[in-house]
Short mmCIF file of N, CA, C and O in Angstrom, two decimals:
data_model
loop_
_atom_site.label_atom_id
_atom_site.label_comp_id
_atom_site.label_asym_id
_atom_site.label_seq_id
_atom_site.Cartn_x
_atom_site.Cartn_y
_atom_site.Cartn_z
N MET A 1 18.64 -14.61 26.85
CA MET A 1 19.82 -13.41 26.68
C MET A 1 21.24 -14.21 27.43
O MET A 1 22.49 -13.64 26.63
N LYS A 2 21.26 -13.85 28.35
CA LYS A 2 22.46 -14.34 29.15
C LYS A 2 23.00 -15.98 28.29
O LYS A 2 24.37 -15.81 28.74
N ARG A 3 22.43 -17.09 27.75
CA ARG A 3 22.76 -17.99 27.48
C ARG A 3 23.18 -17.77 25.92
O ARG A 3 24.66 -18.67 25.63
N ALA A 4 23.03 -16.84 25.36
CA ALA A 4 23.35 -16.32 23.98
C ALA A 4 24.87 -15.74 24.14
O ALA A 4 25.96 -15.58 23.06
N LYS A 5 24.94 -14.85 25.72
CA LYS A 5 26.11 -13.89 25.54
C LYS A 5 27.28 -14.80 25.52
O LYS A 5 28.42 -14.66 25.46
N PHE A 6 26.74 -16.16 26.40
CA PHE A 6 27.87 -17.11 27.03
C PHE A 6 27.83 -18.08 25.61
O PHE A 6 29.32 -17.85 25.80
N VAL A 7 27.28 -18.34 24.68
CA VAL A 7 27.24 -19.13 22.95
C VAL A 7 28.24 -18.06 22.76
O VAL A 7 30.21 -18.41 21.95
N ALA A 8 28.85 -16.58 22.83
CA ALA A 8 29.37 -15.93 21.12
C ALA A 8 30.57 -15.11 22.24
O ALA A 8 31.21 -16.23 21.45
N ALA A 9 31.15 -15.84 23.83
CA ALA A 9 31.81 -15.88 24.87
C ALA A 9 32.07 -17.06 23.69
O ALA A 9 33.97 -16.75 23.85
N ALA A 10 32.11 -17.85 24.06
CA ALA A 10 32.55 -19.60 24.14
C ALA A 10 32.83 -19.03 22.60
O ALA A 10 34.18 -20.02 22.06
N LEU A 11 32.17 -18.55 21.61
CA LEU A 11 32.81 -18.91 20.20
C LEU A 11 33.56 -17.63 19.70
O LEU A 11 35.05 -18.37 18.77
N LEU A 12 33.98 -16.76 20.03
CA LEU A 12 35.14 -15.73 21.04
C LEU A 12 36.41 -16.14 20.56
O LEU A 12 37.61 -16.79 19.97
N THR A 13 36.81 -17.48 22.16
CA THR A 13 37.67 -17.53 22.87
C THR A 13 37.91 -18.71 21.28
O THR A 13 39.45 -18.63 21.32
N ALA A 14 37.13 -19.69 21.37
CA ALA A 14 37.45 -21.05 20.11
C ALA A 14 38.10 -19.88 18.85
O ALA A 14 39.31 -20.57 18.75
N ALA A 15 37.50 -19.24 18.67
CA ALA A 15 38.24 -18.70 17.21
C ALA A 15 39.84 -17.71 17.76
O ALA A 15 40.85 -18.89 16.84
N LEU A 16 39.69 -17.46 18.34
CA LEU A 16 41.01 -16.65 19.26
C LEU A 16 41.86 -17.42 19.59
O LEU A 16 43.16 -17.88 18.69
N ALA A 17 41.92 -19.24 19.49
CA ALA A 17 42.90 -20.37 20.46
C ALA A 17 43.21 -21.28 19.43
O ALA A 17 43.68 -21.67 19.08
N VAL A 18 41.90 -21.40 17.25
CA VAL A 18 42.74 -22.10 16.78
C VAL A 18 43.10 -21.13 15.97
O VAL A 18 43.41 -19.87 15.58
N PRO A 19 44.48 -21.54 15.73
CA PRO A 19 45.56 -21.10 14.70
C PRO A 19 45.18 -21.05 13.01
O PRO A 19 44.21 -21.22 12.76
N THR A 20 45.35 -19.75 13.02
CA THR A 20 45.18 -19.23 10.79
C THR A 20 46.87 -19.55 10.40
O THR A 20 47.68 -19.53 11.28
N ALA A 21 46.23 -19.88 9.09
CA ALA A 21 47.11 -19.97 8.46
C ALA A 21 47.68 -18.84 7.96
O ALA A 21 46.83 -17.71 7.40
N THR A 22 49.35 -18.42 8.63
CA THR A 22 49.70 -17.17 8.03
C THR A 22 50.50 -17.26 6.62
O THR A 22 51.17 -16.05 6.22
N ALA A 23 50.16 -18.13 6.12
CA ALA A 23 51.61 -18.36 5.23
C ALA A 23 50.10 -18.14 3.45
O ALA A 23 49.42 -18.92 3.37
N VAL A 24 50.83 -16.93 3.09
CA VAL A 24 50.32 -15.68 2.01
C VAL A 24 50.97 -17.23 0.70
O VAL A 24 51.92 -16.15 0.81
N ALA A 25 50.05 -16.89 -0.32
CA ALA A 25 50.62 -17.46 -1.55
C ALA A 25 51.08 -16.58 -2.01
O ALA A 25 50.26 -16.01 -2.69
N ALA A 26 52.37 -16.86 -2.85
CA ALA A 26 52.62 -15.48 -4.18
C ALA A 26 53.55 -15.66 -5.51
O ALA A 26 53.96 -17.03 -5.30
N ASP A 27 53.64 -15.50 -6.62
CA ASP A 27 53.36 -16.33 -7.75
C ASP A 27 55.19 -15.18 -7.74
O ASP A 27 54.18 -13.44 -8.19
N SER A 28 55.06 -15.42 -8.87
CA SER A 28 56.36 -14.50 -10.13
C SER A 28 56.53 -15.68 -11.28
O SER A 28 56.52 -16.75 -11.28
N TYR A 29 55.89 -15.01 -12.01
CA TYR A 29 56.70 -16.05 -13.82
C TYR A 29 57.89 -14.31 -14.69
O TYR A 29 57.41 -13.61 -14.09
N GLY A 30 58.38 -15.39 -15.01
CA GLY A 30 58.61 -15.03 -15.78
C GLY A 30 60.09 -15.78 -17.37
O GLY A 30 60.42 -17.01 -16.83
N GLY A 31 59.70 -15.36 -18.45
CA GLY A 31 59.40 -15.91 -19.61
C GLY A 31 58.74 -17.80 -18.91
O GLY A 31 56.97 -17.76 -18.95
N GLY A 32 59.10 -18.90 -18.91
CA GLY A 32 59.02 -19.93 -19.30
C GLY A 32 58.10 -21.22 -18.18
O GLY A 32 57.78 -21.88 -17.26
N ALA A 33 58.91 -19.53 -16.65
CA ALA A 33 58.96 -19.37 -15.64
C ALA A 33 57.98 -19.48 -14.46
O ALA A 33 58.27 -18.67 -15.17
N HIS A 34 57.79 -19.77 -14.09
CA HIS A 34 56.81 -19.78 -12.59
C HIS A 34 57.05 -20.51 -11.20
O HIS A 34 57.31 -21.44 -11.23
N ALA A 35 57.64 -18.94 -10.18
CA ALA A 35 57.77 -19.50 -8.83
C ALA A 35 57.50 -19.14 -7.96
O ALA A 35 55.80 -18.13 -8.45
N TRP A 36 56.82 -19.94 -6.33
CA TRP A 36 55.75 -19.49 -6.55
C TRP A 36 56.46 -20.27 -4.91
O TRP A 36 57.10 -20.47 -4.73
N ALA A 37 56.04 -19.42 -3.57
CA ALA A 37 56.44 -19.05 -2.31
C ALA A 37 54.82 -18.62 -0.95
O ALA A 37 54.50 -17.70 -1.69
N PRO A 38 54.28 -19.58 -0.12
CA PRO A 38 55.59 -20.23 0.47
C PRO A 38 54.98 -22.05 -0.48
O PRO A 38 53.89 -21.88 -1.20
N ALA A 39 55.61 -23.05 -0.98
CA ALA A 39 55.77 -23.86 -1.04
C ALA A 39 55.77 -25.38 -0.66
O ALA A 39 56.35 -25.06 0.54
N ALA A 40 54.44 -25.67 -0.63
CA ALA A 40 54.00 -27.29 0.45
C ALA A 40 53.64 -26.17 1.92
O ALA A 40 53.26 -27.08 2.88
N GLY A 41 52.86 -24.93 1.35
CA GLY A 41 52.40 -24.29 2.78
C GLY A 41 53.76 -24.82 3.81
O GLY A 41 52.56 -23.93 4.80
N ASP A 42 54.40 -24.20 3.46
CA ASP A 42 55.69 -23.61 4.46
C ASP A 42 56.50 -22.61 3.44
O ASP A 42 57.16 -22.40 3.03
N THR A 43 56.71 -21.81 4.43
CA THR A 43 57.41 -20.14 4.37
C THR A 43 57.94 -20.49 3.86
O THR A 43 59.15 -19.39 3.53
N GLY A 44 59.32 -21.51 4.42
CA GLY A 44 60.85 -21.79 3.99
C GLY A 44 60.87 -22.03 3.25
O GLY A 44 62.55 -22.31 3.18
N ARG A 45 60.04 -22.76 1.74
CA ARG A 45 60.26 -23.57 0.68
C ARG A 45 59.82 -22.58 -0.36
O ARG A 45 58.75 -21.35 -0.20
N ILE A 46 60.90 -22.92 -1.30
CA ILE A 46 59.98 -21.69 -2.28
C ILE A 46 60.05 -23.39 -3.48
O ILE A 46 61.03 -24.06 -3.43
N SER A 47 59.61 -22.60 -4.21
CA SER A 47 59.05 -24.10 -5.99
C SER A 47 59.06 -22.98 -7.34
O SER A 47 58.71 -22.14 -7.49
N VAL A 48 59.84 -23.95 -8.01
CA VAL A 48 60.08 -23.10 -9.88
C VAL A 48 59.81 -24.43 -11.05
O VAL A 48 59.91 -25.36 -10.54
N LYS A 49 58.75 -24.25 -12.11
CA LYS A 49 58.00 -24.47 -12.12
C LYS A 49 58.47 -24.49 -14.08
O LYS A 49 58.25 -23.43 -14.13
N ASP A 50 58.86 -25.52 -14.69
CA ASP A 50 59.31 -25.57 -16.26
C ASP A 50 57.62 -25.19 -17.22
O ASP A 50 57.61 -26.11 -17.40
N ASN A 51 57.34 -23.92 -17.64
CA ASN A 51 56.43 -24.60 -18.06
C ASN A 51 56.38 -24.00 -19.45
O ASN A 51 55.67 -23.67 -20.34
N SER A 52 57.69 -24.39 -20.57
CA SER A 52 58.15 -24.27 -21.32
C SER A 52 58.86 -25.71 -21.96
O SER A 52 59.34 -26.10 -21.43
N SER A 53 59.44 -25.29 -23.21
CA SER A 53 59.95 -26.22 -24.31
C SER A 53 61.12 -26.32 -24.90
O SER A 53 61.18 -26.28 -25.99
N ASP A 54 61.29 -24.88 -24.77
CA ASP A 54 62.99 -24.78 -25.21
C ASP A 54 64.17 -25.68 -24.97
O ASP A 54 65.02 -24.96 -25.60
N GLY A 55 63.82 -26.19 -23.90
CA GLY A 55 65.33 -26.92 -23.69
C GLY A 55 66.01 -26.10 -22.54
O GLY A 55 67.30 -27.14 -22.28
N ASP A 56 66.14 -25.37 -21.94
CA ASP A 56 66.53 -24.44 -21.73
C ASP A 56 66.17 -24.31 -19.80
O ASP A 56 64.76 -24.96 -19.80
N PRO A 57 66.68 -24.75 -18.48
CA PRO A 57 65.91 -24.91 -17.59
C PRO A 57 65.73 -23.11 -16.84
O PRO A 57 65.91 -22.43 -17.64
N VAL A 58 65.21 -23.49 -15.68
CA VAL A 58 64.44 -22.30 -15.09
C VAL A 58 64.93 -21.99 -13.87
O VAL A 58 65.27 -23.37 -12.66
N LYS A 59 64.71 -21.17 -12.80
CA LYS A 59 65.01 -20.37 -11.79
C LYS A 59 64.14 -19.62 -11.42
O LYS A 59 63.63 -19.44 -12.08
N ALA A 60 64.51 -19.94 -9.87
CA ALA A 60 63.98 -18.86 -9.01
C ALA A 60 65.63 -18.12 -8.24
O ALA A 60 65.90 -19.29 -7.27
N GLU A 61 65.52 -17.14 -8.06
CA GLU A 61 66.78 -16.35 -7.73
C GLU A 61 65.91 -15.66 -5.74
O GLU A 61 64.26 -15.13 -5.65
N TYR A 62 65.67 -16.37 -4.82
CA TYR A 62 65.31 -15.92 -3.77
C TYR A 62 66.32 -15.49 -2.22
O TYR A 62 67.50 -15.15 -2.21
N PHE A 63 65.90 -14.48 -1.27
CA PHE A 63 66.20 -14.03 -0.29
C PHE A 63 65.54 -14.66 0.85
O PHE A 63 64.19 -14.87 1.22
N ARG A 64 65.78 -15.08 1.78
CA ARG A 64 65.72 -15.32 3.42
C ARG A 64 65.81 -15.19 4.23
O ARG A 64 66.67 -13.76 4.10
N THR A 65 64.63 -14.37 5.07
CA THR A 65 65.00 -14.30 6.30
C THR A 65 66.62 -13.93 7.26
O THR A 65 66.63 -12.74 8.03
N SER A 66 67.23 -15.11 7.62
CA SER A 66 68.07 -15.18 8.41
C SER A 66 69.06 -15.03 7.63
O SER A 66 70.20 -14.71 8.03
N SER A 67 69.17 -14.52 6.21
CA SER A 67 70.21 -14.31 5.47
C SER A 67 70.50 -13.33 4.53
O SER A 67 70.17 -12.93 3.32
N ALA A 68 69.17 -12.11 4.67
CA ALA A 68 69.03 -11.08 4.57
C ALA A 68 69.77 -10.03 2.57
O ALA A 68 69.65 -10.00 1.90
N ASP A 69 71.11 -10.86 3.17
CA ASP A 69 71.94 -9.67 1.76
C ASP A 69 72.41 -10.93 1.46
O ASP A 69 73.35 -11.08 -0.18
N THR A 70 72.38 -12.49 1.48
CA THR A 70 72.64 -13.55 0.20
C THR A 70 71.54 -13.92 -0.77
O THR A 70 70.48 -14.47 -0.95
N LYS A 71 71.79 -13.11 -1.68
CA LYS A 71 70.77 -14.05 -2.57
C LYS A 71 71.04 -15.35 -3.75
O LYS A 71 72.75 -15.83 -3.73
N ARG A 72 69.81 -16.09 -3.01
CA ARG A 72 69.77 -17.38 -3.49
C ARG A 72 69.62 -18.45 -4.52
O ARG A 72 68.51 -17.32 -5.03
N THR A 73 69.96 -19.07 -5.10
CA THR A 73 69.43 -19.69 -6.45
C THR A 73 68.71 -21.66 -6.55
O THR A 73 69.78 -22.56 -5.91
N LEU A 74 67.46 -21.71 -6.85
CA LEU A 74 67.24 -23.07 -7.11
C LEU A 74 66.73 -23.17 -8.32
O LEU A 74 65.61 -22.10 -9.07
N TRP A 75 67.73 -24.18 -9.07
CA TRP A 75 67.58 -24.72 -11.09
C TRP A 75 66.26 -25.58 -10.39
O TRP A 75 66.55 -26.87 -9.90
N ASN A 76 66.27 -25.89 -11.53
CA ASN A 76 65.03 -26.72 -12.35
C ASN A 76 65.61 -27.58 -13.49
O ASN A 76 65.65 -26.64 -14.73
N HIS A 77 66.44 -28.19 -14.02
CA HIS A 77 66.48 -28.98 -15.23
C HIS A 77 66.16 -29.57 -15.27
O HIS A 77 66.82 -30.72 -16.22
N SER A 78 64.95 -30.23 -14.55
CA SER A 78 64.50 -31.40 -14.90
C SER A 78 63.28 -31.45 -16.49
O SER A 78 63.37 -32.67 -16.82
N GLY A 79 63.18 -30.62 -16.91
CA GLY A 79 62.23 -30.45 -18.33
C GLY A 79 60.50 -29.55 -17.65
O GLY A 79 60.31 -29.19 -17.24
N PRO A 80 60.14 -29.79 -19.22
CA PRO A 80 58.26 -29.48 -19.46
C PRO A 80 58.30 -30.18 -18.09
O PRO A 80 58.16 -31.22 -18.07
N GLY A 81 57.33 -29.31 -17.46
CA GLY A 81 56.12 -29.18 -16.49
C GLY A 81 56.72 -30.20 -15.45
O GLY A 81 55.81 -30.41 -14.59
N THR A 82 57.53 -30.48 -15.56
CA THR A 82 58.57 -30.37 -13.58
C THR A 82 58.25 -29.39 -13.12
O THR A 82 58.36 -28.19 -13.22
N THR A 83 58.38 -29.85 -12.21
CA THR A 83 59.03 -28.13 -10.86
C THR A 83 59.71 -29.29 -9.53
O THR A 83 60.23 -30.00 -9.55
N ALA A 84 60.69 -28.66 -9.25
CA ALA A 84 61.20 -28.19 -8.07
C ALA A 84 61.38 -27.24 -7.21
O ALA A 84 60.87 -26.24 -7.22
N THR A 85 61.53 -27.88 -5.60
CA THR A 85 61.25 -27.18 -4.32
C THR A 85 62.27 -26.98 -3.35
O THR A 85 63.10 -28.28 -3.60
N SER A 86 63.10 -26.07 -3.10
CA SER A 86 64.37 -25.80 -1.94
C SER A 86 64.02 -26.61 -0.97
O SER A 86 62.73 -27.45 -0.92
N GLY A 87 65.15 -26.59 -0.52
CA GLY A 87 64.92 -27.36 1.58
C GLY A 87 64.56 -26.37 1.82
O GLY A 87 64.54 -25.06 2.32
N ASP A 88 64.21 -27.17 3.25
CA ASP A 88 62.97 -26.20 3.92
C ASP A 88 64.35 -24.87 5.10
O ASP A 88 65.49 -25.17 5.16
N GLY A 89 64.21 -23.28 5.31
CA GLY A 89 64.86 -23.11 6.29
C GLY A 89 64.27 -21.42 6.17
O GLY A 89 62.65 -22.28 7.22
N SER A 90 64.57 -20.88 7.07
CA SER A 90 63.22 -19.65 7.38
C SER A 90 63.18 -18.96 6.14
O SER A 90 62.96 -18.83 5.32
N LYS A 91 62.27 -18.42 6.80
CA LYS A 91 61.69 -17.22 5.46
C LYS A 91 61.51 -16.68 4.23
O LYS A 91 62.99 -15.96 4.33
N ILE A 92 61.23 -17.44 3.74
CA ILE A 92 61.33 -16.34 2.32
C ILE A 92 61.19 -15.45 2.03
O ILE A 92 59.24 -15.35 1.97
N TYR A 93 61.11 -14.38 1.83
CA TYR A 93 60.27 -12.42 2.03
C TYR A 93 60.86 -12.21 0.65
O TYR A 93 59.52 -11.19 0.06
N LYS A 94 61.99 -12.42 0.18
CA LYS A 94 61.97 -11.67 -1.69
C LYS A 94 62.29 -12.40 -2.99
O LYS A 94 63.11 -13.77 -2.74
N PHE A 95 61.39 -12.77 -4.40
CA PHE A 95 61.81 -13.64 -4.68
C PHE A 95 61.06 -13.73 -6.37
O PHE A 95 60.22 -12.36 -6.13
N LYS A 96 61.99 -14.25 -6.83
CA LYS A 96 61.34 -13.55 -8.34
C LYS A 96 61.61 -15.40 -9.25
O LYS A 96 62.64 -16.03 -9.26
N ALA A 97 60.89 -15.44 -10.50
CA ALA A 97 61.07 -16.31 -11.69
C ALA A 97 61.94 -15.77 -12.86
O ALA A 97 61.90 -15.04 -12.92
N CYS A 98 62.86 -16.61 -13.28
CA CYS A 98 63.65 -16.63 -14.62
C CYS A 98 63.53 -17.44 -15.23
O CYS A 98 63.88 -18.72 -15.06
N ASP A 99 63.76 -18.12 -16.51
CA ASP A 99 63.56 -18.61 -17.81
C ASP A 99 65.48 -18.29 -17.75
O ASP A 99 65.38 -17.37 -19.07
N GLU A 100 65.88 -19.39 -18.13
CA GLU A 100 67.84 -19.36 -18.08
C GLU A 100 68.12 -19.43 -19.96
O GLU A 100 66.91 -20.03 -20.79
N ASN A 101 68.31 -18.54 -20.84
CA ASN A 101 69.23 -18.21 -22.04
C ASN A 101 70.40 -18.80 -22.04
O ASN A 101 71.09 -17.34 -21.98
N ASN A 102 70.85 -19.58 -22.37
CA ASN A 102 72.15 -20.12 -22.71
C ASN A 102 72.13 -18.92 -23.48
O ASN A 102 72.16 -18.30 -24.87
N GLY A 103 73.61 -18.12 -23.00
CA GLY A 103 74.54 -16.75 -23.79
C GLY A 103 73.60 -15.48 -24.09
O GLY A 103 73.90 -14.63 -24.21
N ASP A 104 72.14 -15.28 -24.00
CA ASP A 104 71.56 -14.60 -24.12
C ASP A 104 70.99 -13.97 -22.42
O ASP A 104 71.48 -14.81 -22.02
N PRO A 105 70.41 -12.82 -22.31
CA PRO A 105 70.21 -12.52 -21.03
C PRO A 105 69.22 -13.30 -20.71
O PRO A 105 67.69 -13.86 -21.74
N ASP A 106 68.64 -14.14 -19.61
CA ASP A 106 67.35 -14.39 -18.86
C ASP A 106 66.42 -13.38 -19.36
O ASP A 106 65.74 -12.37 -18.82
N ASP A 107 64.77 -14.76 -19.25
CA ASP A 107 64.17 -13.89 -19.15
C ASP A 107 63.16 -14.14 -17.47
O ASP A 107 62.64 -14.88 -17.05
N CYS A 108 63.27 -13.17 -17.27
CA CYS A 108 63.64 -12.91 -15.34
C CYS A 108 62.14 -12.40 -15.22
O CYS A 108 61.68 -11.43 -15.92
N ALA A 109 60.82 -12.87 -14.15
CA ALA A 109 60.12 -11.71 -13.24
C ALA A 109 60.78 -9.50 -14.13
O ALA A 109 61.10 -9.35 -13.26
N PRO A 110 59.84 -9.32 -14.10
CA PRO A 110 60.19 -8.01 -14.66
C PRO A 110 60.40 -7.65 -12.75
O PRO A 110 61.55 -6.36 -12.32
N ASN A 111 60.57 -7.84 -11.21
CA ASN A 111 59.99 -6.90 -10.33
C ASN A 111 60.22 -8.34 -9.38
O ASN A 111 59.87 -8.71 -9.92
N TRP A 112 61.11 -7.74 -8.36
CA TRP A 112 61.16 -9.19 -7.03
C TRP A 112 59.83 -9.16 -6.05
O TRP A 112 59.05 -8.07 -6.38
N THR A 113 58.79 -10.54 -6.26
CA THR A 113 57.83 -11.14 -5.53
C THR A 113 57.64 -10.81 -3.58
O THR A 113 58.93 -11.42 -3.71
N ILE A 114 57.69 -9.67 -3.14
CA ILE A 114 57.98 -9.52 -1.73
C ILE A 114 56.81 -9.82 -0.69
O ILE A 114 55.15 -10.00 -1.49
N ARG A 115 56.83 -10.96 -0.07
CA ARG A 115 55.86 -11.59 1.23
C ARG A 115 55.93 -10.32 2.49
O ARG A 115 56.79 -9.80 2.58
#
């Protein structure tokens, strides 16, 4: 019985010592745009993919914790099937995907995705 308690305590200690993944992925879809964060497992990066063939670019509009009142935009002008990824920075806490419509309102996700 003593051995079982020792093994249980050792396993609990090991489980607490091993870091766990805190980056929970979130997705946003607007028109032909798909945005997600964290990108590449980094809470300071966001990606946006163009899933349409309409010839218009896609973008992700997002906010970082270090500048909570500054809306940033990641553009993807590379065409259908391509993905653009932002540079690293502070955690991205709110974002949405948009498909640009030249001259017309953009097709954006209806709500901000909050992480």
